[in-house]
Short mmCIF file of C-alpha atoms and ligand atoms in Angstrom, two decimals:
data_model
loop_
_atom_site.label_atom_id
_atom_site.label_comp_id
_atom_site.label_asym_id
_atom_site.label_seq_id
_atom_site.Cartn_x
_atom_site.Cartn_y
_atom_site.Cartn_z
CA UNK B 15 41.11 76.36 -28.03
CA UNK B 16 43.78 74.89 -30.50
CA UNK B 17 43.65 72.18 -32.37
CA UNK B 18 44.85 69.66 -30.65
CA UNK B 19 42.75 70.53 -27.99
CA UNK B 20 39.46 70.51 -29.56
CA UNK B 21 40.22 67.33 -31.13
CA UNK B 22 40.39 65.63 -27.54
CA UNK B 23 37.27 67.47 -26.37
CA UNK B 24 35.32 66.14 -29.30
CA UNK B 25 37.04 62.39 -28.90
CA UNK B 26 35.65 62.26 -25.22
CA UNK B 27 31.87 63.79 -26.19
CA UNK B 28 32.21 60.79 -28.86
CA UNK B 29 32.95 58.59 -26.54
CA UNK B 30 30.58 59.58 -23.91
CA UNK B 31 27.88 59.36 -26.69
CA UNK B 32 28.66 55.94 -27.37
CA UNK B 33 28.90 54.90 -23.52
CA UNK B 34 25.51 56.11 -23.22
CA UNK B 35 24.07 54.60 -26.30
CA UNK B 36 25.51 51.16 -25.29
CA UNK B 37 24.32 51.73 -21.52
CA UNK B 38 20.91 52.50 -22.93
CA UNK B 39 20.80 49.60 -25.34
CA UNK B 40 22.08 47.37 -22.55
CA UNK B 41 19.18 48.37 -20.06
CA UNK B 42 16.64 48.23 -22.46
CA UNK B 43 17.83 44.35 -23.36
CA UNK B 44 17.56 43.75 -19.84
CA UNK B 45 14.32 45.20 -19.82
CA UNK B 46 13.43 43.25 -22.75
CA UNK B 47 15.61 40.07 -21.11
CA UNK B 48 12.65 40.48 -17.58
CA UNK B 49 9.99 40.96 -19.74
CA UNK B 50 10.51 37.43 -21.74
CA UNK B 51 11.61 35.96 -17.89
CA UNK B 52 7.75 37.28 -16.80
CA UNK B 53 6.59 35.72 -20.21
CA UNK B 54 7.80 32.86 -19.52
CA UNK B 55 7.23 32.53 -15.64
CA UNK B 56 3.41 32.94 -16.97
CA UNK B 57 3.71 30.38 -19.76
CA UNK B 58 4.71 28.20 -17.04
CA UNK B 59 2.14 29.18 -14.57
CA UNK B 60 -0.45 28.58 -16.77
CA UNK B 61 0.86 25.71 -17.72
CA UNK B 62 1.06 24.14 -14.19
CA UNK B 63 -2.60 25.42 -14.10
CA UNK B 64 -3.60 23.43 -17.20
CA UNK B 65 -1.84 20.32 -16.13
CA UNK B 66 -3.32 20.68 -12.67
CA UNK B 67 -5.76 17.62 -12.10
CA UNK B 68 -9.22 18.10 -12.02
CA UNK B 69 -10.88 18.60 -8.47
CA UNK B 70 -12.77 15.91 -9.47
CA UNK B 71 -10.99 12.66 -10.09
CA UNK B 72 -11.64 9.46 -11.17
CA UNK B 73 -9.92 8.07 -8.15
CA UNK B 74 -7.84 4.77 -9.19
CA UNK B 75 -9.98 1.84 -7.79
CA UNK B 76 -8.25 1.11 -3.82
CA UNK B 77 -7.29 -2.25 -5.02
CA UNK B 78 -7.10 -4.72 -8.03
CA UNK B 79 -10.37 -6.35 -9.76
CA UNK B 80 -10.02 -9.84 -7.79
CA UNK B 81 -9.22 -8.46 -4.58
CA UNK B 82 -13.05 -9.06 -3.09
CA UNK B 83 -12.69 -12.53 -4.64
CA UNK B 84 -14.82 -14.74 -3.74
CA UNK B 85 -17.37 -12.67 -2.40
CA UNK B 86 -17.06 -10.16 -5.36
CA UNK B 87 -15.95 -11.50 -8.61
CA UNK B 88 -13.14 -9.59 -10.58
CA UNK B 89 -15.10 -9.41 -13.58
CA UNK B 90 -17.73 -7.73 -11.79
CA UNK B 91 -15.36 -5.47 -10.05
CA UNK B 92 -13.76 -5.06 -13.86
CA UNK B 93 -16.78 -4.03 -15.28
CA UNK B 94 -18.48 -1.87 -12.37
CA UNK B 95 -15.44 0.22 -11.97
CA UNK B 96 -14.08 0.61 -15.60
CA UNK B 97 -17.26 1.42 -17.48
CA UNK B 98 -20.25 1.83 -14.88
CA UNK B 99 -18.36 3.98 -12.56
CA UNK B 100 -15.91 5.48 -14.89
CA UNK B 101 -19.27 6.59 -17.56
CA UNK B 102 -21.06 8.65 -14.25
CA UNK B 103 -17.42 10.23 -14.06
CA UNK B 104 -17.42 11.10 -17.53
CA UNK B 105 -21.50 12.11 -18.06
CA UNK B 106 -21.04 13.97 -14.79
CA UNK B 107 -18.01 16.27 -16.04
CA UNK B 108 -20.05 16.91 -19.13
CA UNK B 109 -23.05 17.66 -17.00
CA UNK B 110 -21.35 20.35 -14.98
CA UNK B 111 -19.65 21.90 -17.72
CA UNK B 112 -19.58 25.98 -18.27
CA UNK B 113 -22.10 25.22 -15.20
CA UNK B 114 -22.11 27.28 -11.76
CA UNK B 115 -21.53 23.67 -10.55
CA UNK B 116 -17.74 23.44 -12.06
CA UNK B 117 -16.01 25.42 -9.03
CA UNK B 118 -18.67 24.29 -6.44
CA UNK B 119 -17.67 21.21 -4.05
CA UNK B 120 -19.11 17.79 -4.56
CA UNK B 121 -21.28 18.84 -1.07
CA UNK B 122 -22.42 21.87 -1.70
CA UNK B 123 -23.75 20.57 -5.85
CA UNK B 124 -25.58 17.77 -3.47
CA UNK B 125 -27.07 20.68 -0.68
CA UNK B 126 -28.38 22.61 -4.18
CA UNK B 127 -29.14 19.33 -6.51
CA UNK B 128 -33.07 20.07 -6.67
CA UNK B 129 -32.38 22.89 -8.64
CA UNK B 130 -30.42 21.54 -11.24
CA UNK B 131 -30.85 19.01 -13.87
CA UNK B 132 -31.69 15.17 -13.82
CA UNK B 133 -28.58 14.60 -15.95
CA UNK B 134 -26.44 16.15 -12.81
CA UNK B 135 -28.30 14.71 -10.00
CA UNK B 136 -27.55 11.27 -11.32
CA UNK B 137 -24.25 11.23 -12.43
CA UNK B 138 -22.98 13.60 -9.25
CA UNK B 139 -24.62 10.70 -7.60
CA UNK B 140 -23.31 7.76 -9.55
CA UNK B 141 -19.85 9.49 -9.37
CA UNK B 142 -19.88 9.72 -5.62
CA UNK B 143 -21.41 6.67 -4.14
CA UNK B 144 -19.23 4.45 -5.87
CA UNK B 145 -16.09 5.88 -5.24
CA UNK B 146 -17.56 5.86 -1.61
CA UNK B 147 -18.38 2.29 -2.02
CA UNK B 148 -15.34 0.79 -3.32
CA UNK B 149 -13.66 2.60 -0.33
CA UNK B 150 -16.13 0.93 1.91
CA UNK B 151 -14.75 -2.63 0.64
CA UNK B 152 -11.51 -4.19 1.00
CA UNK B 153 -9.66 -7.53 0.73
CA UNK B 154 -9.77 -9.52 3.54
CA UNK B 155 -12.48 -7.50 5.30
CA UNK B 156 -15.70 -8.14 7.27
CA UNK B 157 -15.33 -9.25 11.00
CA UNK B 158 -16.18 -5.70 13.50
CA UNK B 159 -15.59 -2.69 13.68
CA UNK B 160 -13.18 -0.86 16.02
CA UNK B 161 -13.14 2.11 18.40
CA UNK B 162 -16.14 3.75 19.38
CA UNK B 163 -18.49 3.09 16.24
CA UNK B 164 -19.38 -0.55 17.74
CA UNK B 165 -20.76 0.94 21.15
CA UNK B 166 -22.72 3.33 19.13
CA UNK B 167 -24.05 0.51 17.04
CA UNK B 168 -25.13 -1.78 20.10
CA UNK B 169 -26.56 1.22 21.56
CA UNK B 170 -28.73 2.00 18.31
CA UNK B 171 -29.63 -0.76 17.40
CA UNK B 172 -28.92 -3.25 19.60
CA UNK B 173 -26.85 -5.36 19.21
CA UNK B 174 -24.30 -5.52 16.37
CA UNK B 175 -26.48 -8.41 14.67
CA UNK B 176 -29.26 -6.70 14.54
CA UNK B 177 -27.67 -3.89 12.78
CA UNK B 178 -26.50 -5.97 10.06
CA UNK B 179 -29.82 -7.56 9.69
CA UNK B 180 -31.28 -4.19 9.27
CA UNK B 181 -28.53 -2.73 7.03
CA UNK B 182 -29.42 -5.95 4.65
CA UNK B 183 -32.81 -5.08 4.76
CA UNK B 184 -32.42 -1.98 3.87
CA UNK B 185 -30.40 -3.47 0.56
CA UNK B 186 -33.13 -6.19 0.25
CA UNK B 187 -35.96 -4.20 0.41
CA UNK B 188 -35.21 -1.52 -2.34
CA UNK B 189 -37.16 -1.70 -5.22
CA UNK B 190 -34.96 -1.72 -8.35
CA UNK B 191 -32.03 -0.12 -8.15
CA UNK B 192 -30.57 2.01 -5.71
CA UNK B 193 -28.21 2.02 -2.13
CA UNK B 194 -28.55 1.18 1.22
CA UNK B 195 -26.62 3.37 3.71
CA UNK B 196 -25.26 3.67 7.64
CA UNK B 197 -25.28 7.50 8.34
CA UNK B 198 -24.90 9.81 11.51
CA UNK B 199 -27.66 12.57 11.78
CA UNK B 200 -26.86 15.86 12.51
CA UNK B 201 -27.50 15.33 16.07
CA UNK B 202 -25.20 12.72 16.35
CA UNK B 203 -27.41 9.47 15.99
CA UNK B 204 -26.84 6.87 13.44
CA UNK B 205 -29.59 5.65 10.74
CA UNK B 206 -30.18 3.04 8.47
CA UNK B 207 -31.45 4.59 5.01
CA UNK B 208 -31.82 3.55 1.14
CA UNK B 209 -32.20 5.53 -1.75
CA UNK B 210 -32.99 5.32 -5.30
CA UNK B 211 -31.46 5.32 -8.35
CA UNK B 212 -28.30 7.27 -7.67
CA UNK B 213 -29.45 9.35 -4.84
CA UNK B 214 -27.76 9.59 -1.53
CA UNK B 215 -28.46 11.22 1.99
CA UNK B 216 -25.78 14.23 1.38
CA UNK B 217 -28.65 15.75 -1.26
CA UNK B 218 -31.46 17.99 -0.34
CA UNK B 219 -34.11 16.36 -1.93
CA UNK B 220 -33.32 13.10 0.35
CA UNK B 221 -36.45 11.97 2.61
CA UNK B 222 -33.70 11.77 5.50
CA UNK B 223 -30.41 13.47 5.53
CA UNK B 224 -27.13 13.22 6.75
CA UNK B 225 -23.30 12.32 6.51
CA UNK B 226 -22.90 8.69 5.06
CA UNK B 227 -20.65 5.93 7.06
CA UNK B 228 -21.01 2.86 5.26
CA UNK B 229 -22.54 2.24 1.58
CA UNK B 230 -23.48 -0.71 -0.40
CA UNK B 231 -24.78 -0.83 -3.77
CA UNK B 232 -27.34 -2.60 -4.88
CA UNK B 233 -27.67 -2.34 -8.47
CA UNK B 234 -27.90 -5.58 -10.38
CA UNK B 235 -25.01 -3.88 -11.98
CA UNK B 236 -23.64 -4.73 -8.76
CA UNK B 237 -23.75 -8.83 -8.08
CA UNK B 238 -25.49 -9.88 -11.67
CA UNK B 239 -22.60 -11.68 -12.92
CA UNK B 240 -22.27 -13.75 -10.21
CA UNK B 241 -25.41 -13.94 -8.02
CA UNK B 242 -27.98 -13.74 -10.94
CA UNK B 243 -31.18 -12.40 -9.54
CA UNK B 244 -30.12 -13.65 -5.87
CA UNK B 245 -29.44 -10.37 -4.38
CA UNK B 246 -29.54 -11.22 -1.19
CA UNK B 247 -26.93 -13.79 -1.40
CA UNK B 248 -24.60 -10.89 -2.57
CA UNK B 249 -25.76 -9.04 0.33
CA UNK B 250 -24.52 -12.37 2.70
CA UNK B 251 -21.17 -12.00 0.80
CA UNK B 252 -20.60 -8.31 0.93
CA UNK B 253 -20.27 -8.56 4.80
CA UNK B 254 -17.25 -10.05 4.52
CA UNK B 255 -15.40 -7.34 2.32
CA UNK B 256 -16.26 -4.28 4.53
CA UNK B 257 -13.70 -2.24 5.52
CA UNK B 258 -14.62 -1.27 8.88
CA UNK B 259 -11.95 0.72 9.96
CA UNK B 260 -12.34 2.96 7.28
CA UNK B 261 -16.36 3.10 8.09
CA UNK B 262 -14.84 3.98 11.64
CA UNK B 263 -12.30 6.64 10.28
CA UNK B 264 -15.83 8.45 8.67
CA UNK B 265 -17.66 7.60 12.28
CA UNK B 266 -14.98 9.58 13.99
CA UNK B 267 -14.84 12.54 11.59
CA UNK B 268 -18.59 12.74 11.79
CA UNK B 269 -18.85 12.58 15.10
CA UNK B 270 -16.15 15.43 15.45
CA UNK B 271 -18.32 17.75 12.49
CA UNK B 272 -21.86 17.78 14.02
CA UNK B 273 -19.56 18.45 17.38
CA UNK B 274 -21.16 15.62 19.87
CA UNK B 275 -19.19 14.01 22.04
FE1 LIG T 320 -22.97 0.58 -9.29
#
């Protein structure tokens, strides 16, 4: 090999050498470029995760405070939703904290509630009912209710009268505090039931069980401002704020879930 020869063969190892170092540094930056993409693509799905709202929500009230006016005052609707309501919310996520009960549904905490404690029961309870109550209310409500909920009514009770003398009762009649409650059984029949405190008929430790329709609360909480200690006037006004075709909605889902036609 002369000179001039060898001096080409070692120019194109040199450059090969350097090809290869640059092609090596260049995957592993890509390499290094997917792993910061995966990085980040975690980052972000955690983040999503973290910003994800909890399963529970302190669902915005349906409408605004003076919407039930006159029959419910705004004040009352002010104060029931925004610190009654909202403080079950809050004692209720503490209660179920680092709890079994954090990735259970609201149903199935109610199915097991005997077994856990007081603190749960109540404010699972006091969560629940009233966002079920203030979706059983709207403006401009009352009158009857539509599709096939009022033929079941008449044929349990009656006549449609007589259920909502019944239903008051039921409001009337409960000592202290507590709810009073249209539900379908699990054969398909509607009941009138009350319970106590914050109880309601989706828990096993209710004296009669079943899938709630219609709810009204009767806490003093509840009409106080307005109707003093005449609960049973509030119980004359709440009539007229029922949303019935949202109890009807809940009458036809029922209906479809214990599968009776
Ligand atoms: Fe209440």
């Amino acid at each position: 090999m002369n000179k001039l020869t060898a001096f080409t063969v070692l120019i194109l190892f040199g450059s090969l050498g350097v090809q290869t170092f640059i092609n090596s540094q260049t995957q592993e930056s890509s390499k290094d470029q997917m792993k910061n993409n995966q990085t980040n693509n975690n980052n972000t799905k955690k983040q999503i995760i973290m910003n994800a709202p909890n399963k529970f929500e302190f669902q915005p009230l349906p409408y605004s405070y003076d919407a039930l006016e006159p029959f419910i005052d705004k004040l009352t609707v002010e104060i029931h939703y925004s610190k009654h309501h909202k403080a079950y919310y809050d004692n209720f996520i503490n209660a179920i904290k680092g709890t079994e009960m954090e990735s259970m549904g609201i149903k199935d905490i109610f199915k097991n509630i005997s077994k856990y404690p007081l603190a749960a029961r109540n404010n699972s309870g006091g969560y629940f009912n009233h966002t079920f109550y203030w979706e059983s209310m709207k403006a401009h409500g009352g009158g009857m209710p539509t599709g096939k909920l009022p033929e079941a009514i008449t044929k349990t009770f009656n006549s449609f009268d007589e259920f909502k003398k019944q239903f008051s009762e039921a409001g009337k009649t409960r000592f202290g505090s507590g709810w009073a409650w249209l539900c379908l059984d699990d054969k398909g029949s509607l009941f009138i039931f009350s319970t106590p405190n914050q109880d309601n008929p989706l828990m096993d430790l209710a004296e009669k069980k079943g899938t709630p329709l219609l709810t009204m609360d009767v806490w003093e909480h509840a009409y106080y401002l307005k109707y003093q200690n005449k609960r049973p006037d509030y119980i004359e006004a709440f009539w007229n704020v029922v949303n019935w075709e949202k109890v009807a909605q809940r009458y036809e889902n029922a209906v479809k879930a214990v599968g009776v036609k």
